[in-house]
Amino acid sequence: MAQSVRVRFAPSPTGYLHVGGARTALFNWLFARQHDGVFILRIEDTDLQRSSEAMVQGILDGMQWLGLEPDEGPFFQSSFLEQHRAAAHRLIEAGKAYYDFTPKRETDDRTVKEKIVERAIAQEQSGKHANPYRDLPVSEALERVASGEPAAIRLKTPVSGVSRFNDEVYGPQEREYSEIEDLVLVRSDGHPLYNLSVVVDDIQMRISHVIRGMDHLTNTHKQVLIYQALGAELPVFAHLPLIFAPGREKLSKRKHGEVVSVTTYRDRGFVADALVNFLALLGWSPGDDQELLSRGLLIEKFSLEQVNKAAAVFNFKESDARDWTDPKALWMNGEYIKSMPLGQLTPMVSEFLKRAGLWRPEYEAEEAPWFAHMVDLLRARYRTLIDFGELGRPYFADDFEYEPAAIKKNLKDDKLKELLPELASRWTSLTEFSHESTEAALRSLAEEAAVKPGLLINAARTALTGQSVGPGMFEIAVTLGKERSVERLKRAIHVM
RNA sequence: GCCGCUAUAGUGUAAGUGGUUAACACGCCGCCCUCUCAAGGCGGAGACUACGGGUUCGAGUCCCGUUAGCGGUACCA
């Protein structure tokens, strides 16, 4: 019987979707789609105080935008608390777990890391299974619990031997049982802990493949122990390499800001497919040179065997406004903008024009063909959708700024003070305002004035758009139309 | 501290079972396109495959060690 594929993405409700989390979600999603499986979203909200409606929404928004919507869920781990507790009690009854009456250690103000190390060093002497309550008769323990004495529930891990499991990415994993302490399953206040909860939920949801970040790799041994104690079959484990910030440090919103949040990419003009494509290549490759991969191709080509083991660095310069995120992601987004079907692009552009206050309803009515043509003209040199509303302003509105550098480069020649108005009047008298006619008029004027055509062409470009770069100048003029072009040629005199 | 994972140009990745001058993309630099460029075309620089030992006729690819980075180690997730 072929086992059906069921995978899950299980983020904490942090308020936003982290690019690392998005990559994990994506790999799960690709794997599910490829195997006609089920992709489940489960919010790990057992850290009760930190979770709220709003904290979950950011994650949902990010996933929806990326097109990674779950087939089942979102489920909330907190709603399964009773099942987690029940599982722990079953283990107590089976003698596989025990009540620990040791008073809870007081937390002090040192860092967590320091405390962990100190504790671990102390345990080095005593051994990890030296808990005095480990072998207390169950009946006695039950009596003490019944009398109201607080107790945590710990798993009895084997004293000697080796834990083994196979990871689809990292290969065979081994760990001495003596290295694994009797982990706490349920806190003395009755609250189930992470390791227990994930395992119980994954069993309950019949998860076939656990695909998650490799920060969970060593703890997987603990979870394997729980699966075994519960008598459940192990899922397939596949851990993914982490994604770092430049300098190989942890990529965090606190330290690195908005670049880590998926919705930032949506708001700053990314095409969802482009970000998906970029993310897919962080830690995975199809094995050949192809990098521009549609969703369909990703689903077809994805495989856990091709997942890389080394962490990937997400490369960006925090100071650079133009390269605010990984340059390759920006490049890839540009590739999507210039090659996607125009009919898909125009609605995206209109979204950003609305945001920039440049939208006119005519663009989706009688001027739709004009709008599509203009977008098509511009898209070759834009990298994000935001560019249409910012760099593209002169193409969609009459009030725009002249870039000082462009003025300096193209409008500083004194002769232009006469030539530009003259060009304006020649264009005015044109009966047909076409690429050919505008160009012929300009070139003959240049010849008469004994200046290079380039001087006039570049000057006209800056007069028409305020910029020094852009599409072919005659294309711009024709698309802008005779009236606006002439008007702008005249207006330019004021900034020269 | 202990345990584990990883290690190919600045970054992302290639180089099935060891076999010519380590490949591709992004980025960077230059040239061309004489209508610009943040577009396009062409080219270039950039890696003694972390370091040190082996095994082998031959290793980025196998073995051992070292170092570094990261992860885990909690009544956090």
XYZ file of C-alpha atoms (C1' of nucleotides) in Angstrom:
573
model
C 0.000 0.000 0.000
C 1.536 3.242 -1.068
C 1.717 5.575 1.864
C 0.179 8.926 1.195
C 2.327 11.985 1.677
C 1.279 14.327 4.438
C 3.624 17.141 5.417
C 3.297 20.134 7.663
C 4.768 23.575 8.192
C 4.761 24.400 11.895
C 5.814 27.964 12.650
C 5.590 29.826 15.946
C 3.227 32.774 15.804
C 5.849 35.483 15.490
C 3.742 38.042 13.713
C 5.407 37.732 10.324
C 6.652 35.080 7.930
C 10.431 34.855 8.068
C 12.218 34.090 4.772
C 13.709 31.002 6.394
C 10.259 29.860 7.424
C 8.975 30.651 3.954
C 11.677 28.470 2.458
C 10.716 25.628 4.811
C 7.052 26.091 3.933
C 7.924 26.121 0.242
C 9.913 22.887 0.370
C 7.088 21.182 2.221
C 4.594 22.530 -0.257
C 6.657 21.463 -3.285
C 7.071 18.006 -1.828
C 3.347 17.693 -1.191
C 2.377 18.900 -4.649
C 4.878 16.592 -6.304
C 3.462 13.552 -4.532
C -0.187 14.564 -4.672
C 0.051 14.847 -0.935
C -1.419 17.090 1.698
C 0.206 20.258 2.992
C -0.826 21.178 6.523
C -0.288 24.375 8.483
C -0.011 24.032 12.225
C 0.706 26.996 14.447
C 2.945 26.057 17.372
C 1.382 28.374 19.887
C 2.039 26.487 23.101
C 3.957 29.495 24.337
C 0.561 30.871 25.296
C 1.404 34.434 26.214
C 3.045 35.148 22.940
C 0.282 34.096 20.612
C -2.577 36.189 19.443
C -4.764 36.555 16.409
C -2.510 39.263 15.020
C 0.643 37.199 15.442
C -0.848 34.474 13.294
C -2.193 36.789 10.629
C 1.235 37.910 9.453
C 2.166 34.311 8.716
C -1.080 33.645 6.907
C -0.638 36.796 4.823
C 2.850 35.790 3.782
C 1.822 32.286 2.810
C -1.203 33.454 0.907
C 0.814 35.953 -1.065
C 3.412 33.322 -1.931
C 0.661 30.995 -3.020
C 1.511 28.390 -0.411
C -1.907 27.956 1.022
C -2.415 24.868 3.182
C -4.707 22.026 2.220
C -5.544 21.541 5.900
C -5.391 24.002 8.743
C -4.361 26.285 10.168
C -4.499 24.123 13.255
C -3.441 25.439 16.607
C -1.254 23.288 18.765
C -2.748 24.816 21.884
C -6.081 23.226 21.085
C -4.590 19.749 21.481
C -3.234 20.227 25.002
C -5.471 17.513 26.434
C -4.203 14.970 23.949
C -0.628 15.862 24.811
C -1.297 15.365 28.509
C -3.122 12.121 27.862
C -0.148 10.798 25.928
C 2.139 11.630 28.849
C -0.138 9.839 31.276
C -0.200 6.792 29.051
C 3.577 6.735 29.215
C 3.451 6.947 33.005
C 1.103 3.971 33.108
C 3.333 2.026 30.756
C 6.324 2.749 32.980
C 8.038 4.691 30.208
C 7.855 8.006 31.985
C 7.888 9.072 35.612
C 6.881 11.875 37.928
C 9.717 14.098 39.024
C 9.060 15.853 42.326
C 12.241 17.890 42.239
C 11.230 21.498 42.836
C 11.401 23.659 39.762
C 14.686 25.552 39.550
C 14.388 29.234 40.096
C 15.319 31.293 37.091
C 17.888 33.978 37.690
C 18.960 36.863 35.563
C 21.869 35.257 33.775
C 21.533 34.425 30.101
C 19.823 31.227 29.127
C 22.957 29.969 27.426
C 25.032 30.370 30.595
C 22.493 28.485 32.629
C 22.364 25.650 30.160
C 26.123 25.281 30.128
C 26.403 25.401 33.883
C 23.726 22.780 34.281
C 25.231 20.553 31.617
C 28.633 20.674 33.274
C 27.114 19.726 36.593
C 25.316 16.836 34.943
C 28.586 15.622 33.523
C 29.417 14.346 37.013
C 26.108 12.878 38.048
C 25.104 11.407 34.707
C 21.975 12.253 32.788
C 19.777 9.574 34.263
C 20.479 10.069 37.946
C 17.097 11.470 38.832
C 16.118 10.200 42.320
C 12.489 9.809 41.259
C 13.179 7.769 38.143
C 12.538 4.480 39.886
C 10.003 5.537 42.460
C 7.145 3.006 42.474
C 4.273 4.285 40.353
C 1.721 3.759 43.100
C 3.709 5.921 45.469
C 4.179 8.630 42.863
C 0.488 8.608 42.057
C -0.349 9.062 45.733
C 1.912 12.065 46.043
C 0.430 13.596 42.909
C -3.077 12.936 44.215
C -2.194 14.714 47.406
C -1.452 17.796 45.372
C 2.334 17.697 45.255
C 3.560 19.339 42.033
C 5.492 17.108 39.672
C 6.862 17.288 36.177
C 6.644 14.269 33.901
C 9.901 13.026 32.447
C 10.612 10.413 29.824
C 12.772 7.472 30.915
C 15.459 7.374 28.308
C 17.583 4.230 28.070
C 20.727 4.347 30.172
C 23.007 2.894 27.549
C 23.000 2.198 23.876
C 22.741 4.350 20.793
C 19.854 6.203 19.217
C 19.753 6.048 15.436
C 17.625 7.453 12.694
C 18.155 8.303 9.083
C 17.846 11.811 7.754
C 17.030 12.235 4.086
C 19.385 15.176 3.795
C 22.061 14.629 6.423
C 22.205 10.842 6.294
C 22.451 8.390 9.199
C 22.390 10.042 12.617
C 23.675 8.534 15.855
C 23.673 9.693 19.417
C 24.565 7.931 22.657
C 21.636 7.544 25.021
C 23.944 8.660 27.796
C 23.984 12.053 26.069
C 20.235 12.376 26.221
C 18.735 13.305 29.535
C 15.323 12.292 30.829
C 13.546 15.122 29.094
C 10.563 16.826 30.633
C 7.338 16.002 28.817
C 4.922 17.975 30.966
C 5.781 20.833 33.284
C 4.826 20.668 36.936
C 2.063 23.180 36.201
C 0.566 20.701 33.755
C 1.733 22.402 30.593
C 2.994 20.003 27.883
C 6.347 20.832 26.328
C 7.331 21.232 22.733
C 8.961 17.856 22.080
C 5.939 15.978 23.341
C 3.458 18.202 21.545
C 5.046 17.983 18.100
C 5.307 14.237 18.252
C 1.748 13.722 19.452
C 0.417 16.115 16.834
C 2.495 14.635 14.039
C 1.253 11.169 14.924
C -2.311 12.405 15.196
C -2.106 14.184 11.851
C -0.450 11.163 10.253
C 2.503 13.218 9.080
C 4.602 11.078 6.743
C 7.577 13.388 6.240
C 8.919 15.885 8.720
C 10.705 18.561 6.692
C 12.067 21.385 8.858
C 15.131 23.460 9.672
C 18.266 21.673 10.791
C 18.222 23.462 14.117
C 15.974 20.549 15.090
C 18.415 17.870 13.991
C 19.956 16.810 17.296
C 16.701 17.083 19.198
C 15.148 14.679 16.766
C 16.678 11.861 18.801
C 14.492 12.910 21.704
C 11.447 12.892 19.499
C 12.340 9.474 18.132
C 12.379 8.254 21.727
C 8.882 9.611 22.227
C 7.592 8.000 19.036
C 9.019 4.699 20.209
C 7.622 5.006 23.715
C 4.239 5.759 22.213
C 4.549 2.767 19.917
C 4.172 4.878 16.806
C 5.858 4.483 13.466
C 8.544 7.033 12.635
C 7.962 9.534 9.860
C 10.709 10.235 7.342
C 12.911 13.054 8.617
C 14.488 15.621 6.309
C 16.306 18.574 7.811
C 17.064 21.668 5.796
C 20.232 23.784 6.003
C 19.752 27.113 7.738
C 19.734 30.493 6.061
C 22.178 33.038 7.471
C 22.646 36.763 7.193
C 25.891 38.140 5.714
C 28.709 37.253 8.093
C 27.157 33.824 8.697
C 25.121 35.045 11.588
C 21.547 34.345 12.439
C 19.067 36.154 10.222
C 16.743 37.937 12.598
C 14.148 40.620 12.245
C 15.342 42.265 15.402
C 18.820 42.695 14.022
C 18.285 42.860 10.258
C 14.911 44.485 9.988
C 12.308 44.171 7.295
C 14.429 42.177 4.828
C 13.591 39.024 6.741
C 9.848 39.384 6.458
C 8.079 38.025 3.403
C 5.424 40.714 3.327
C 8.195 43.271 2.826
C 8.854 41.692 -0.556
C 5.202 41.942 -1.441
C 5.095 45.602 -0.415
C 8.318 46.491 -2.171
C 7.271 45.173 -5.528
C 8.265 41.565 -5.782
C 6.383 39.154 -7.972
C 5.484 36.188 -5.770
C 6.684 33.648 -8.319
C 10.072 35.330 -8.440
C 10.554 35.158 -4.695
C 9.431 31.535 -4.694
C 11.957 30.808 -7.432
C 14.729 32.552 -5.523
C 13.893 30.844 -2.229
C 13.807 27.450 -3.904
C 17.427 27.905 -4.915
C 18.537 28.599 -1.366
C 19.720 25.167 -0.313
C 18.488 23.277 -3.330
C 19.323 23.061 -6.998
C 17.877 21.066 -9.871
C 21.361 19.736 -10.580
C 21.797 21.566 -13.846
C 22.330 25.175 -14.895
C 18.722 26.179 -15.063
C 17.792 28.871 -12.567
C 14.601 30.435 -13.845
C 12.090 27.827 -12.803
C 8.349 28.221 -12.843
C 6.247 26.787 -10.062
C 5.372 23.855 -12.284
C 9.013 23.080 -12.986
C 9.891 23.398 -9.320
C 7.217 20.884 -8.418
C 8.445 18.570 -11.126
C 12.147 18.822 -10.338
C 12.236 19.167 -6.585
C 13.845 16.379 -4.630
C 15.148 16.000 -1.108
C 18.272 14.274 -2.454
C 19.334 17.505 -4.141
C 19.047 19.530 -0.951
C 22.375 20.985 0.097
C 23.851 20.404 3.559
C 25.698 23.669 4.111
C 23.884 26.752 5.333
C 23.129 29.389 2.695
C 23.942 33.053 3.165
C 21.199 35.472 2.300
C 23.269 38.266 0.872
C 22.243 41.895 1.239
C 23.698 45.224 2.199
C 21.729 46.885 4.928
C 22.943 50.346 3.964
C 22.190 50.182 0.263
C 18.749 51.489 -0.668
C 18.902 50.154 -4.198
C 20.190 46.742 -3.191
C 18.063 46.417 -0.087
C 17.893 42.666 -0.444
C 19.908 39.920 -2.106
C 20.974 41.251 -5.545
C 20.214 37.937 -7.112
C 16.651 38.067 -5.826
C 16.294 41.528 -7.329
C 17.761 40.361 -10.613
C 15.435 37.404 -10.687
C 12.425 39.607 -9.986
C 13.460 41.760 -12.936
C 13.598 38.672 -15.113
C 10.049 37.801 -14.131
C 8.841 41.342 -14.784
C 10.314 41.437 -18.255
C 9.265 37.981 -19.355
C 5.915 37.274 -17.769
C 2.743 37.582 -19.852
C 1.841 41.258 -20.108
C -1.708 40.493 -19.110
C -0.470 39.223 -15.765
C 1.843 42.142 -15.219
C -0.508 45.039 -15.839
C -2.808 44.337 -12.877
C 0.240 44.176 -10.636
C 1.502 47.477 -11.963
C -1.857 49.165 -11.492
C -1.746 48.148 -7.839
C 1.487 50.052 -7.405
C 0.351 53.043 -9.446
C -2.657 53.324 -7.164
C -0.371 53.326 -4.208
C 1.750 56.064 -5.792
C -1.356 58.133 -6.601
C -0.760 57.774 -10.337
C -3.679 55.590 -11.224
C -6.391 56.685 -13.635
C -9.535 54.578 -14.148
C -9.197 55.036 -17.907
C -6.229 52.663 -17.766
C -8.581 49.778 -17.386
C -11.145 51.179 -19.765
C -10.596 52.994 -23.053
C -6.911 53.552 -22.389
C -6.149 49.938 -21.522
C -4.187 49.314 -24.735
C -2.160 52.477 -24.149
C -1.488 51.435 -20.563
C -0.371 47.953 -21.582
C 1.921 49.413 -24.212
C 3.518 51.798 -21.748
C 4.081 49.036 -19.207
C 5.604 46.897 -21.908
C 7.916 49.741 -22.915
C 9.134 50.247 -19.374
C 9.411 46.763 -17.990
C 12.678 45.831 -19.662
C 14.667 47.989 -17.270
C 12.718 47.722 -14.033
C 13.479 45.266 -11.294
C 10.529 45.736 -8.966
C 6.905 46.748 -9.342
C 7.594 49.769 -7.185
C 9.811 51.104 -9.960
C 6.717 51.719 -12.076
C 5.322 54.088 -9.478
C 8.620 55.827 -8.735
C 10.975 55.767 -11.715
C 7.918 55.484 -13.917
C 6.237 58.619 -12.633
C 7.018 60.824 -15.689
C 5.401 58.241 -17.919
C 2.114 58.264 -16.057
C 1.906 61.812 -14.711
C 2.712 65.332 -15.847
C 4.132 66.553 -12.579
C 7.551 65.073 -12.115
C 10.980 66.204 -11.068
C 13.918 66.704 -13.386
C 16.900 64.773 -12.088
C 19.822 67.155 -11.530
C 22.272 64.645 -12.973
C 20.149 64.301 -16.100
C 19.936 68.064 -16.558
C 23.651 68.350 -16.161
C 24.314 65.576 -18.614
C 21.817 66.377 -21.346
C 20.498 69.932 -21.056
C 23.566 72.009 -20.358
C 24.433 72.866 -23.992
C 23.438 76.479 -24.693
C 22.306 75.719 -28.211
C 19.447 73.703 -26.757
C 17.743 76.839 -25.517
C 16.888 77.519 -29.127
C 16.774 74.028 -30.503
C 14.315 72.485 -28.092
C 11.624 75.134 -28.675
C 12.309 74.813 -32.390
C 11.885 71.046 -32.197
C 8.643 71.639 -30.330
C 7.281 73.795 -33.100
C 8.349 71.360 -35.835
C 6.679 68.505 -33.985
C 3.602 70.645 -33.580
C 3.243 71.026 -37.315
C 3.489 67.288 -37.910
C 0.252 65.871 -39.283
C 1.172 62.332 -38.349
C 2.971 61.932 -35.014
C 4.887 58.691 -35.515
C 8.280 57.260 -34.743
C 9.340 57.953 -38.354
C 8.008 61.485 -38.590
C 9.301 62.638 -35.213
C 12.697 61.173 -35.929
C 12.867 62.729 -39.416
C 11.944 66.131 -38.015
C 14.574 65.874 -35.291
C 17.339 64.697 -37.603
C 16.762 67.392 -40.178
C 16.804 70.022 -37.448
C 20.076 68.599 -36.160
C 21.560 68.698 -39.592
C 20.502 72.306 -40.181
C 21.911 73.344 -36.839
C 25.053 71.315 -37.432
C 24.781 69.378 -34.184
C 24.905 65.650 -33.671
C 21.467 64.044 -33.563
C 22.446 62.457 -30.252
C 22.616 65.851 -28.601
C 19.010 66.564 -29.471
C 17.798 63.068 -28.804
C 19.277 62.944 -25.327
C 18.138 66.442 -24.553
C 14.633 65.516 -25.680
C 14.660 62.415 -23.500
C 15.463 64.475 -20.450
C 12.922 67.107 -21.452
C 10.246 64.458 -21.818
C 11.006 62.418 -18.706
C 13.375 64.348 -16.489
C 15.679 61.360 -16.665
C 18.800 60.399 -18.549
C 17.924 56.778 -19.092
C 14.888 55.025 -20.393
C 13.299 53.453 -23.444
C 14.039 54.721 -26.963
C 13.228 58.429 -27.093
C 10.952 58.336 -30.154
C 9.019 55.473 -28.592
C 8.509 57.619 -25.534
C 7.406 60.629 -27.551
C 4.903 58.701 -29.612
C 3.489 56.937 -26.573
C 3.216 60.162 -24.615
C 1.489 61.705 -27.624
C 2.011 64.905 -29.551
C 0.411 67.319 -27.167
C 2.219 66.209 -24.026
C 5.531 65.765 -25.814
C 5.466 69.234 -27.285
C 4.393 70.701 -23.992
C 7.294 69.041 -22.198
C 9.824 70.173 -24.784
C 8.728 73.742 -24.135
C 8.601 73.347 -20.415
C 12.196 72.130 -20.261
C 13.483 75.609 -20.923
C 12.725 76.434 -17.291
C 15.151 73.919 -15.884
C 18.026 74.526 -18.234
C 32.128 22.401 28.760
C 29.866 18.228 26.105
C 27.395 16.311 21.646
C 26.298 17.102 16.589
C 26.360 19.415 11.650
C 29.018 21.953 7.852
C 33.344 23.662 4.929
C 34.088 24.742 -3.769
C 35.503 32.399 -6.362
C 32.181 38.143 -2.567
C 27.066 35.391 -2.800
C 23.884 31.122 -4.573
C 24.957 26.531 -6.729
C 27.447 22.361 -10.519
C 31.249 18.904 -11.022
C 26.403 10.433 -10.834
C 30.168 4.977 -8.821
C 37.943 9.362 -7.687
C 40.415 10.637 -14.278
C 42.301 16.388 -19.081
C 43.485 23.813 -17.989
C 37.118 23.194 -11.301
C 31.435 24.818 -14.519
C 26.926 28.117 -14.324
C 24.251 32.336 -12.319
C 24.224 36.981 -9.465
C 27.489 40.856 -8.350
C 32.033 43.525 -9.989
C 35.242 45.575 -14.155
C 35.846 46.604 -19.459
C 34.256 46.870 -24.574
C 30.199 47.198 -28.145
C 25.287 48.944 -29.346
C 27.313 55.942 -31.719
C 19.757 57.465 -28.903
C 20.833 57.123 -23.260
C 21.168 52.952 -19.768
C 19.905 51.067 -14.148
C 18.187 47.512 -20.841
C 20.737 44.211 -24.407
C 25.287 41.787 -26.705
C 30.427 40.375 -25.992
C 34.607 39.708 -22.948
C 37.545 39.867 -18.283
C 39.140 39.579 -13.268
C 37.998 36.516 -9.225
C 38.864 29.460 -6.010
C 46.438 26.792 -4.620
C 38.200 23.319 -3.753
C 39.309 25.890 5.116
C 44.259 23.781 6.833
C 47.555 19.403 7.502
C 48.448 14.474 6.645
C 47.475 9.961 4.267
C 45.246 5.887 0.459
C 45.926 5.887 -5.060
C 49.215 5.915 -11.294
C 45.611 9.901 -10.225
C 41.204 13.248 -5.037
C 37.093 18.911 -4.687
C 35.450 13.754 -4.760
C 37.797 8.160 -0.043
C 40.256 7.944 5.244
C 42.403 10.462 9.685
C 43.517 14.840 12.304
C 43.252 20.275 13.005
C 40.767 24.841 12.688
C 36.603 27.841 12.017
C 31.436 28.740 11.720
C 26.827 27.155 13.105
C 23.233 24.158 15.790
C 21.727 21.483 20.123
C 22.295 20.896 25.190
C 15.829 24.500 29.225
C 9.847 22.617 33.723
C 11.833 27.658 25.506
C 9.818 26.699 20.689
